[in-house]
XYZ file of C-alpha atoms in Angstrom:
491
model
C 0.000 0.000 0.000
C 1.395 3.398 -1.029
C 1.387 6.116 1.635
C 0.404 9.575 0.409
C 2.199 12.187 2.498
C 1.295 15.871 2.759
C 3.219 19.020 3.620
C 2.957 20.974 6.869
C 2.074 24.624 6.257
C 0.736 26.906 8.990
C -0.314 23.943 11.118
C -2.235 22.220 8.318
C -1.380 19.113 6.336
C -1.829 20.025 2.698
C -1.044 18.801 -0.787
C 0.479 20.878 -3.554
C -1.814 23.635 -4.765
C -1.826 22.145 -8.256
C -2.132 18.555 -7.039
C 1.384 17.571 -8.140
C 3.208 14.706 -6.445
C 6.384 12.694 -6.823
C 7.244 9.108 -5.866
C 9.704 7.985 -3.249
C 11.026 4.437 -3.369
C 12.661 1.919 -1.068
C 16.304 1.499 -2.187
C 16.463 -1.995 -0.681
C 13.882 -3.409 -3.137
C 13.380 -0.642 -5.706
C 9.649 -0.371 -5.002
C 7.672 2.865 -4.758
C 6.193 2.972 -1.271
C 5.109 6.605 -0.805
C 4.308 9.857 -2.572
C 4.917 13.440 -1.489
C 3.594 16.772 -2.771
C 5.537 18.604 -5.472
C 5.392 22.071 -3.928
C 4.690 25.012 -6.208
C 6.126 28.494 -5.788
C 2.754 29.517 -4.338
C 2.955 26.749 -1.716
C 6.419 27.852 -0.624
C 5.324 31.487 -0.509
C 2.434 30.522 1.751
C 4.769 28.611 4.067
C 7.246 31.502 4.338
C 4.483 34.021 5.000
C 3.009 31.767 7.683
C 6.427 31.545 9.332
C 6.832 35.326 9.118
C 3.498 35.957 10.832
C 4.262 33.332 13.496
C 7.633 34.945 14.187
C 6.356 38.474 14.715
C 2.634 38.381 15.488
C 1.693 34.950 16.817
C 1.918 33.349 20.268
C 5.484 32.226 19.545
C 6.582 35.873 19.413
C 5.118 36.462 22.885
C 6.575 33.380 24.559
C 9.412 33.786 27.000
C 12.666 32.018 26.165
C 11.931 29.549 28.963
C 8.572 28.699 27.415
C 10.207 28.128 24.033
C 12.675 25.832 25.732
C 9.813 23.858 27.287
C 8.329 23.298 23.817
C 11.671 22.052 22.537
C 12.010 19.765 25.539
C 8.621 18.196 24.849
C 9.587 17.768 21.199
C 12.792 16.029 22.289
C 10.854 13.659 24.540
C 8.446 12.788 21.731
C 11.346 12.163 19.371
C 12.919 9.735 21.839
C 9.598 7.930 22.332
C 9.074 7.544 18.576
C 12.679 6.695 17.700
C 11.917 3.113 16.619
C 9.068 4.186 14.335
C 10.988 7.118 12.880
C 14.067 4.983 12.359
C 12.036 2.402 10.452
C 10.616 5.081 8.152
C 14.041 6.592 7.494
C 15.484 3.171 6.683
C 12.626 2.341 4.347
C 12.983 5.653 2.516
C 16.766 6.029 2.338
C 18.176 2.529 2.793
C 20.220 3.557 5.817
C 20.778 0.810 8.396
C 17.913 0.501 10.893
C 20.342 -0.210 13.726
C 21.776 3.259 13.037
C 18.583 5.195 12.264
C 16.763 4.088 15.406
C 19.794 4.874 17.578
C 20.330 8.181 15.828
C 16.678 9.220 16.195
C 16.909 8.645 19.946
C 20.266 10.362 20.313
C 19.098 13.312 18.252
C 16.584 14.038 21.003
C 19.629 14.954 23.112
C 20.415 17.732 20.643
C 16.923 19.169 21.097
C 17.282 18.833 24.892
C 20.546 20.743 24.666
C 18.908 23.599 22.774
C 15.896 23.523 25.063
C 18.281 24.308 27.908
C 20.055 26.966 25.863
C 16.879 28.915 25.031
C 17.009 31.088 28.176
C 20.801 31.342 28.309
C 21.171 33.814 25.422
C 22.795 36.963 26.769
C 23.488 40.469 25.581
C 26.188 42.747 26.982
C 26.474 45.990 28.892
C 29.124 48.072 27.140
C 31.724 50.137 29.068
C 31.082 53.049 26.751
C 33.441 56.036 26.556
C 30.671 58.603 27.154
C 29.718 59.219 30.816
C 26.165 60.346 30.060
C 25.237 57.206 28.094
C 24.114 53.753 29.159
C 24.630 51.289 26.276
C 23.736 47.632 26.048
C 23.213 44.976 23.404
C 20.270 42.644 23.123
C 20.042 39.487 21.037
C 16.982 39.138 18.835
C 15.922 36.386 16.428
C 16.783 36.793 12.756
C 13.283 35.941 11.523
C 12.344 33.213 9.042
C 14.962 30.507 8.569
C 15.108 28.446 5.368
C 16.528 25.056 6.345
C 17.461 22.734 3.476
C 18.474 19.162 4.322
C 19.688 16.267 2.153
C 18.438 12.687 2.270
C 21.220 11.259 4.437
C 20.876 11.764 8.204
C 17.745 13.852 7.720
C 16.679 13.884 11.377
C 20.141 14.774 12.630
C 20.583 17.590 10.129
C 17.077 18.841 10.878
C 17.720 18.888 14.626
C 20.951 20.895 14.359
C 19.109 23.528 12.321
C 15.668 23.590 13.943
C 16.977 23.272 17.521
C 19.076 26.451 17.723
C 16.766 28.366 15.380
C 13.727 27.804 17.611
C 15.690 28.277 20.829
C 16.620 31.756 19.585
C 12.983 32.572 18.743
C 13.045 32.203 14.962
C 10.570 30.317 12.799
C 11.476 27.768 10.142
C 10.544 26.584 6.681
C 12.196 23.214 6.204
C 12.715 21.766 2.737
C 13.209 18.005 2.651
C 15.181 16.099 0.057
C 13.164 14.931 -2.920
C 14.923 11.573 -2.606
C 13.741 10.652 0.899
C 11.288 13.115 2.453
C 9.165 10.740 4.546
C 10.903 10.757 7.923
C 10.858 14.569 8.140
C 7.135 14.580 7.409
C 6.675 11.989 10.172
C 8.760 14.212 12.458
C 6.433 17.087 11.568
C 3.568 15.218 13.228
C 5.317 15.717 16.563
C 5.477 19.506 16.194
C 1.883 20.252 17.231
C 2.044 17.656 20.024
C 4.992 19.500 21.531
C 3.037 22.731 21.949
C 4.887 24.611 19.234
C 2.301 26.972 17.679
C 1.082 26.723 14.099
C 3.344 28.307 11.517
C 6.502 28.121 13.607
C 7.764 25.035 11.775
C 6.636 24.453 8.201
C 7.754 21.559 5.981
C 7.703 21.680 2.188
C 8.612 18.946 -0.276
C 9.723 19.215 -3.860
C 12.662 19.644 -6.186
C 15.201 22.423 -6.507
C 13.057 24.363 -8.937
C 10.601 25.759 -8.044
C 10.563 24.605 -4.394
C 14.160 25.211 -3.328
C 14.648 28.221 -5.569
C 11.543 29.999 -4.290
C 12.443 29.290 -0.673
C 16.056 30.442 -0.768
C 15.294 33.595 -2.765
C 12.157 34.606 -0.838
C 12.323 38.227 0.399
C 11.061 37.274 3.882
C 13.801 34.688 4.509
C 16.509 36.022 6.833
C 18.893 33.067 6.943
C 19.544 29.998 4.791
C 21.044 26.933 6.415
C 21.948 24.526 3.627
C 23.426 21.039 3.694
C 24.023 19.357 0.357
C 26.228 19.352 -2.719
C 28.424 22.130 -4.097
C 26.471 22.627 -7.341
C 23.198 23.165 -5.470
C 25.050 25.442 -3.028
C 26.100 27.726 -5.874
C 22.445 28.133 -6.829
C 21.601 28.866 -3.184
C 24.224 31.615 -3.067
C 22.889 33.126 -6.289
C 19.344 32.969 -4.928
C 20.403 34.727 -1.727
C 21.338 37.815 -3.736
C 17.595 38.409 -4.005
C 17.026 38.642 -0.255
C 20.529 39.226 1.210
C 19.871 36.379 3.626
C 22.685 35.126 5.804
C 23.948 31.780 4.494
C 25.696 28.802 6.046
C 26.818 25.869 3.910
C 27.835 22.313 4.787
C 28.914 20.644 1.559
C 30.602 17.376 2.405
C 34.197 16.443 1.781
C 36.921 14.005 0.903
C 38.229 13.567 4.401
C 41.794 12.325 5.017
C 42.232 9.412 7.427
C 45.911 9.558 8.417
C 47.627 6.527 9.950
C 51.203 6.755 11.235
C 53.484 3.775 11.688
C 53.195 3.907 15.492
C 49.380 3.730 15.489
C 47.389 0.901 17.054
C 46.667 -0.761 13.713
C 43.664 -2.789 14.813
C 42.021 0.306 16.284
C 42.886 2.378 13.222
C 41.535 -0.300 10.878
C 38.251 -0.400 12.783
C 38.101 3.396 12.667
C 38.706 3.387 8.935
C 36.072 0.696 8.336
C 33.558 2.770 10.318
C 34.608 5.930 8.524
C 34.140 4.656 4.968
C 31.853 1.620 5.078
C 29.541 2.798 7.884
C 26.272 4.100 6.404
C 27.498 2.598 3.096
C 29.873 5.540 2.825
C 26.942 7.938 2.557
C 28.258 10.367 5.143
C 29.510 13.922 4.719
C 32.498 13.124 6.944
C 33.318 9.750 5.364
C 37.031 9.031 5.735
C 37.348 8.254 2.056
C 41.090 9.090 1.677
C 43.291 6.715 3.653
C 46.769 8.244 4.002
C 48.910 5.540 5.564
C 52.619 5.263 6.357
C 54.403 3.075 3.827
C 55.882 0.806 6.534
C 52.420 -0.334 7.688
C 50.423 0.229 4.511
C 50.419 -3.359 3.226
C 49.424 -4.797 6.595
C 46.746 -2.143 7.029
C 45.221 -2.737 3.595
C 45.280 -6.500 4.130
C 43.390 -6.184 7.414
C 40.837 -3.822 5.866
C 40.312 -5.991 2.820
C 39.683 -9.021 5.021
C 37.028 -7.138 6.997
C 35.508 -5.721 3.796
C 35.183 -9.194 2.308
C 33.178 -10.327 5.328
C 30.775 -7.378 5.550
C 27.182 -8.598 5.474
C 25.344 -6.712 2.716
C 21.568 -6.890 2.575
C 18.246 -5.773 4.010
C 18.936 -2.615 6.073
C 16.123 -3.560 8.471
C 17.805 -6.852 9.417
C 19.859 -6.817 12.603
C 22.640 -8.941 11.102
C 23.130 -6.653 8.093
C 26.204 -4.401 8.243
C 25.874 -2.467 4.987
C 22.723 -1.524 3.101
C 22.005 -0.053 -0.327
C 22.882 3.332 -1.750
C 19.994 5.760 -1.836
C 19.890 6.824 -5.484
C 20.622 5.355 -8.894
C 22.650 8.407 -9.861
C 25.090 7.677 -7.032
C 25.787 4.094 -7.978
C 26.193 4.909 -11.665
C 28.651 7.677 -10.828
C 30.595 5.394 -8.490
C 30.905 2.716 -11.163
C 32.201 5.283 -13.629
C 34.714 6.821 -11.196
C 36.064 3.453 -10.028
C 36.566 2.307 -13.634
C 38.363 5.567 -14.472
C 40.600 5.256 -11.404
C 41.689 1.796 -12.556
C 42.377 3.256 -15.997
C 44.584 5.881 -14.339
C 46.590 3.204 -12.554
C 44.793 2.478 -9.288
C 44.930 -1.117 -8.066
C 41.527 -2.581 -7.204
C 42.134 -4.378 -3.893
C 38.555 -5.514 -3.374
C 34.994 -4.710 -4.432
C 34.427 -2.461 -7.412
C 31.046 -3.738 -8.523
C 27.387 -3.984 -7.564
C 26.350 -6.578 -5.016
C 23.424 -8.930 -5.576
C 21.353 -8.188 -2.477
C 17.743 -7.365 -3.419
C 17.944 -4.371 -5.763
C 20.494 -2.868 -8.139
C 21.521 -0.203 -5.589
C 23.901 -2.299 -3.482
C 27.633 -1.756 -4.028
C 30.460 -3.815 -2.623
C 32.877 -2.240 -0.127
C 35.724 -1.118 -2.365
C 39.400 -0.319 -1.760
C 41.599 1.326 -4.397
C 45.364 1.474 -3.864
C 46.319 4.717 -5.655
C 49.860 5.362 -6.933
C 49.446 9.133 -6.743
C 47.194 11.865 -5.381
C 46.889 13.093 -8.959
C 44.211 10.490 -9.655
C 40.796 12.084 -10.038
C 39.231 9.774 -7.471
C 41.628 11.015 -4.782
C 39.687 14.266 -4.488
C 36.224 13.380 -5.799
C 33.467 12.836 -3.245
C 31.581 9.684 -4.262
C 29.181 9.344 -1.319
C 29.591 5.593 -1.340
C 31.720 2.752 0.098
C 34.888 3.479 -1.877
C 38.249 4.043 -0.170
C 41.223 5.619 -1.946
C 44.590 4.688 -0.403
C 47.699 6.905 -0.556
C 51.080 6.175 1.063
C 53.558 8.518 2.744
C 57.067 8.465 4.229
C 57.288 11.550 6.449
C 54.986 13.648 8.608
C 55.436 16.570 6.218
C 54.397 14.401 3.284
C 51.334 13.154 5.178
C 50.316 16.727 5.915
C 50.807 17.779 2.297
C 48.629 14.890 1.084
C 45.953 15.651 3.675
C 45.744 19.279 2.585
C 45.952 18.539 -1.135
C 42.179 18.744 -1.584
C 39.429 21.172 -2.474
C 37.563 20.044 0.629
C 38.022 20.744 4.319
C 35.316 19.148 6.436
C 36.903 16.435 8.589
C 40.121 14.515 9.223
C 41.241 11.540 11.285
C 44.714 11.141 12.812
C 45.910 7.850 14.291
C 49.192 7.906 16.225
C 50.444 7.153 19.747
C 52.599 10.304 19.638
C 50.414 12.953 21.300
C 52.688 15.829 20.318
C 52.512 14.785 16.678
C 48.749 14.380 16.925
C 48.402 17.962 18.152
C 50.826 19.302 15.532
C 48.849 17.596 12.795
C 45.475 18.659 14.186
C 46.610 22.294 14.035
C 48.060 22.019 10.549
C 45.365 19.979 8.792
C 42.931 22.347 7.103
C 39.653 20.805 8.227
C 36.824 21.951 10.474
C 36.681 18.700 12.474
C 39.665 16.599 13.543
C 39.335 13.255 15.302
C 42.423 11.804 17.008
C 42.489 8.018 17.459
C 38.756 7.900 16.832
C 36.350 8.779 14.034
C 32.749 9.770 13.249
C 31.842 10.886 16.767
C 29.201 13.564 17.412
C 27.755 15.461 20.375
C 25.337 18.381 20.791
C 28.081 20.162 22.735
C 30.579 20.158 19.840
C 30.405 22.406 16.786
C 30.937 20.982 13.319
C 31.432 22.452 9.886
C 34.060 22.866 7.211
C 36.239 25.210 5.209
C 37.332 25.590 1.596
C 35.016 23.618 -0.704
C 33.253 22.059 2.271
C 31.437 25.306 2.995
C 31.385 27.681 5.932
C 29.480 28.265 9.123
C 29.071 25.902 12.067
C 26.243 23.790 13.400
C 25.708 22.194 16.804
C 27.239 23.551 20.004
C 26.083 26.543 22.010
C 27.487 29.095 19.555
C 24.934 27.919 16.985
C 22.184 29.619 18.996
C 23.951 32.960 18.654
C 24.354 32.344 14.929
C 20.556 32.476 14.701
C 20.406 35.884 16.400
C 21.532 39.404 15.616
C 22.760 41.915 18.185
C 20.806 45.125 18.694
C 22.655 48.020 20.303
C 20.605 50.302 22.543
C 21.855 53.767 23.574
C 20.185 55.503 26.523
C 20.948 59.079 27.549
C 21.037 59.136 31.353
C 21.850 62.827 31.649
C 19.290 65.459 32.671
C 20.980 67.970 30.388
C 19.297 68.640 27.032
C 21.072 67.873 23.773
C 23.151 70.974 23.134
C 24.079 70.966 19.466
C 21.967 68.907 16.995
C 24.591 69.323 14.247
C 27.507 67.876 16.190
C 28.093 64.136 16.299
C 28.825 62.923 19.807
């Protein structure tokens, strides 16, 4: 039975104004299981206007920060209670492992709890001004309507790190889901009203980049755009923002270096690398897809990884014994096949994998390792968003650093060594927004994340994110009883 989802606009569940829909399918079996509305420009306009009214004229605008925090706390509790159901929907729609989606849905509630507590901790400042007859202070006010655009991978997590701080600061949100897997965000939307968040504060629209995404990110009432996705779409977002001068933050993925020195605990580093590239079928923004390993341990490292890769259980992402599920889209797997074949043409050695796996649909791909003779190979700096590891070897620390920084990207990096001084030197010198030392792919609501260079700019998560969704207002108060003496003289 096909489920027909609707969008959330101003507290109502509605279809597209022209009746348009699109299909969403289960990557594990290739079957269409749901439909979602294909939002028109008029639908998006209605959602943004509803958010604008809710921000400035509705009950949300009159709530105290503590009351907003209470709403977020209730939303977090509901998310934890529904984590199994939400995880199952996300797995069905995106192919991501159920053992990960159900855990992630529950842990994501901690992010909303964090921002619930932060809501009444936003402070302004009293300024020690250089004029004795003036009292000057700053206040922090919400930006207004936030356009939040999330991709299909880790939808709930990426929604929480946008919606949480935005609502804590008093903003309202129009959230655009991915056209590839919108269902779990629409299910999440059902919890909004239950949490006590007023109508219009959170709106959810579904559709493609044009007209849905284009209308949203160029809308004159949008004050900030928080975008997670690919670099080509990000360029359109930046162009669209010239219409409204909205603030923009971008998280665009990467080609993260996973650096292993010869003194590292190899078994630990191998497990970290397996998690970094084959976890979530490699469909992670921070995937450690470039293994940079010391030449003295490279052969042993690759052998250990290849042995684990050969034993990975590929199959139904809902099954507890499965370790790797399908890719989400056909475009991904076709691109991966093409890039792997070209890498071999350029001289890469195919250690294992390299082809589709027979596991229920044509979207499963084997865990793949490519031993690359040079960083000049195209695959060494091309994000594939799949289970493909490119291996590069180094002799010296300086060479490892040069290889790590020889990339257009700058999101994450992993460093494995027992030498703590070297680990800190490398963490300072690697040009990446996140550095993990002797671990990988760890998150927390307390820690900021984001990239540099081609991986975008801006940070999400952490307490600072709340301030990123506010603007300071400076207030000058004349505390003198003397009248203004000269109206033509600046003071």
